[in-house]
C-alpha positions as a printed Julia matrix, in Angstrom:
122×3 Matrix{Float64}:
 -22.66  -103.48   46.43
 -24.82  -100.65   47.24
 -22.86   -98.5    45.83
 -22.8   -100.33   42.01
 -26.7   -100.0    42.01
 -26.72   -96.48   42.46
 -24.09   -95.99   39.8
 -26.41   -96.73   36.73
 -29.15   -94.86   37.5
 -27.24   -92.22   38.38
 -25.14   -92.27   34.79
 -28.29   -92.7    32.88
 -29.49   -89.41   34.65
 -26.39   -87.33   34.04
 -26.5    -89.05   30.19
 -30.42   -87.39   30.34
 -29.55   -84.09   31.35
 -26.58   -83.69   28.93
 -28.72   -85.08   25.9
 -31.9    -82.88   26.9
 -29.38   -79.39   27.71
 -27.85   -80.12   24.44
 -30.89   -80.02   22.32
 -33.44   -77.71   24.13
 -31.61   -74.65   23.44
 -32.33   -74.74   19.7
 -36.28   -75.03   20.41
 -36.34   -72.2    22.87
 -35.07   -68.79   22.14
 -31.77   -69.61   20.53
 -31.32   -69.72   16.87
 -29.69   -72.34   15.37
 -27.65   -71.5    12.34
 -28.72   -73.27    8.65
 -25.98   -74.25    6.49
 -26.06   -72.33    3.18
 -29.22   -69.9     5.2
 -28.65   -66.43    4.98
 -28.02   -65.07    7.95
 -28.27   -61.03    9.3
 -24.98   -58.98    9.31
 -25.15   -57.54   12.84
 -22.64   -54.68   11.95
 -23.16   -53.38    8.84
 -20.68   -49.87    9.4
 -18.06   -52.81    9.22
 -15.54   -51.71    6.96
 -15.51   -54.34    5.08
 -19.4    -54.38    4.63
 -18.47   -51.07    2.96
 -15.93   -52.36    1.06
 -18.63   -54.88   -1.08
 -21.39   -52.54   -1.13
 -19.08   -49.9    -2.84
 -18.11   -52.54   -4.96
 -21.4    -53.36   -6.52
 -21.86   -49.5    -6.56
 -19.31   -49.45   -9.16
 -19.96   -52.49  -11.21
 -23.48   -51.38  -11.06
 -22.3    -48.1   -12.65
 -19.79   -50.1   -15.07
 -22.46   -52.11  -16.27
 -25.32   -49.73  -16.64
 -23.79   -46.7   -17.83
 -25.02   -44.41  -14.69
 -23.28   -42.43  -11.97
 -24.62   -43.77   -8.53
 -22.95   -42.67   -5.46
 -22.43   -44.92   -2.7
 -23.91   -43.46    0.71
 -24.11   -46.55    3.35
 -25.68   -49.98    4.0
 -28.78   -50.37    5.47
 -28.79   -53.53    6.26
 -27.84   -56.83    4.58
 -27.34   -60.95    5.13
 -24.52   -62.83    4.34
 -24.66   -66.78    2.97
 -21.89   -69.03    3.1
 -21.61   -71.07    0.2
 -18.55   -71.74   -2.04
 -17.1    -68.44   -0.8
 -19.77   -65.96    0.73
 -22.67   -64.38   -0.81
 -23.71   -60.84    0.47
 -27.33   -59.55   -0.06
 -27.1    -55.73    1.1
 -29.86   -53.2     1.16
 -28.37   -49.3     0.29
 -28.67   -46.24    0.15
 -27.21   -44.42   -3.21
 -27.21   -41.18   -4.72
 -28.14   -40.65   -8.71
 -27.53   -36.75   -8.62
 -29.94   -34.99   -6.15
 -31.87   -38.08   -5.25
 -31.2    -40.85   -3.06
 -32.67   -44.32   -3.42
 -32.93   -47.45   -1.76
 -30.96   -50.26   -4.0
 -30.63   -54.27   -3.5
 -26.87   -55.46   -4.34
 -26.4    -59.28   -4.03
 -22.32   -59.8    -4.46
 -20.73   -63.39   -4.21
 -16.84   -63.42   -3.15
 -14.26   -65.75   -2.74
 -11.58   -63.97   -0.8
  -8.88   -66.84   -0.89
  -8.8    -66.11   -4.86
  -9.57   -61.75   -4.81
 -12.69   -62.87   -6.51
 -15.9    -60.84   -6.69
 -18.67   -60.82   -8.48
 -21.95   -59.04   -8.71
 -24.63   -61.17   -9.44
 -27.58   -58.39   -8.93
 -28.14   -55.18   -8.8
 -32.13   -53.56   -8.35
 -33.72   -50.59   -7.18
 -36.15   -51.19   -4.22
């Protein structure tokens, strides 16, 4: 009998610790990801990084009638929505000078689609 007293207080606790473990982490230190938020790319020398930046280097160029050369990502975010947005900060050369440009490209791999929705200098 002893024993069945001890047994409910002793779930409840373990219930306690579970629920409080569970949602603690979010509130200290750890980041919880936000459907649809943008979110860093950690490696952006990733080849496929590459890959999209180079392609809104050469819609860009398409587009605007210029010549840009594609140097390397700085740094960018990716956004999954239907398919993934990618928001990349790079580097590109017009001639001699390099500038910093802002290339937002949304893709859809499961149907080879990609599209660029912006392209700015910044």
């Amino acid at each position: 009998m002893k024993t069945d007293s001890l047994l409910l207080p002793l779930l409840l606790m373990v219930a306690f610790l579970f629920f409080f473990n569970g949602t603690s982490g979010n509130a200290v230190g750890r980041r919880s990801l936000i459907p649809g938020g943008w979110q860093p790319i950690k490696d952006v020398r990733d080849a496929h990084v590459k890959e999209i930046a180079q392609f809104a280097v050469t819609e860009h160029n398409k587009e605007a009638k210029t010549n840009l050369k594609f140097q390397k990502v700085i740094r960018g975010e990716s956004q999954v929505v239907a398919g993934t947005n990618y928001r990349l900060i790079l580097a590109a050369k017009d001639g001699r000078a390099s500038s910093k440009y802002e290339a937002v490209v949304w893709e859809k791999p499961w149907e080879s689609f990609r599209n660029l929705t912006s392209f700015k200098r910044v």
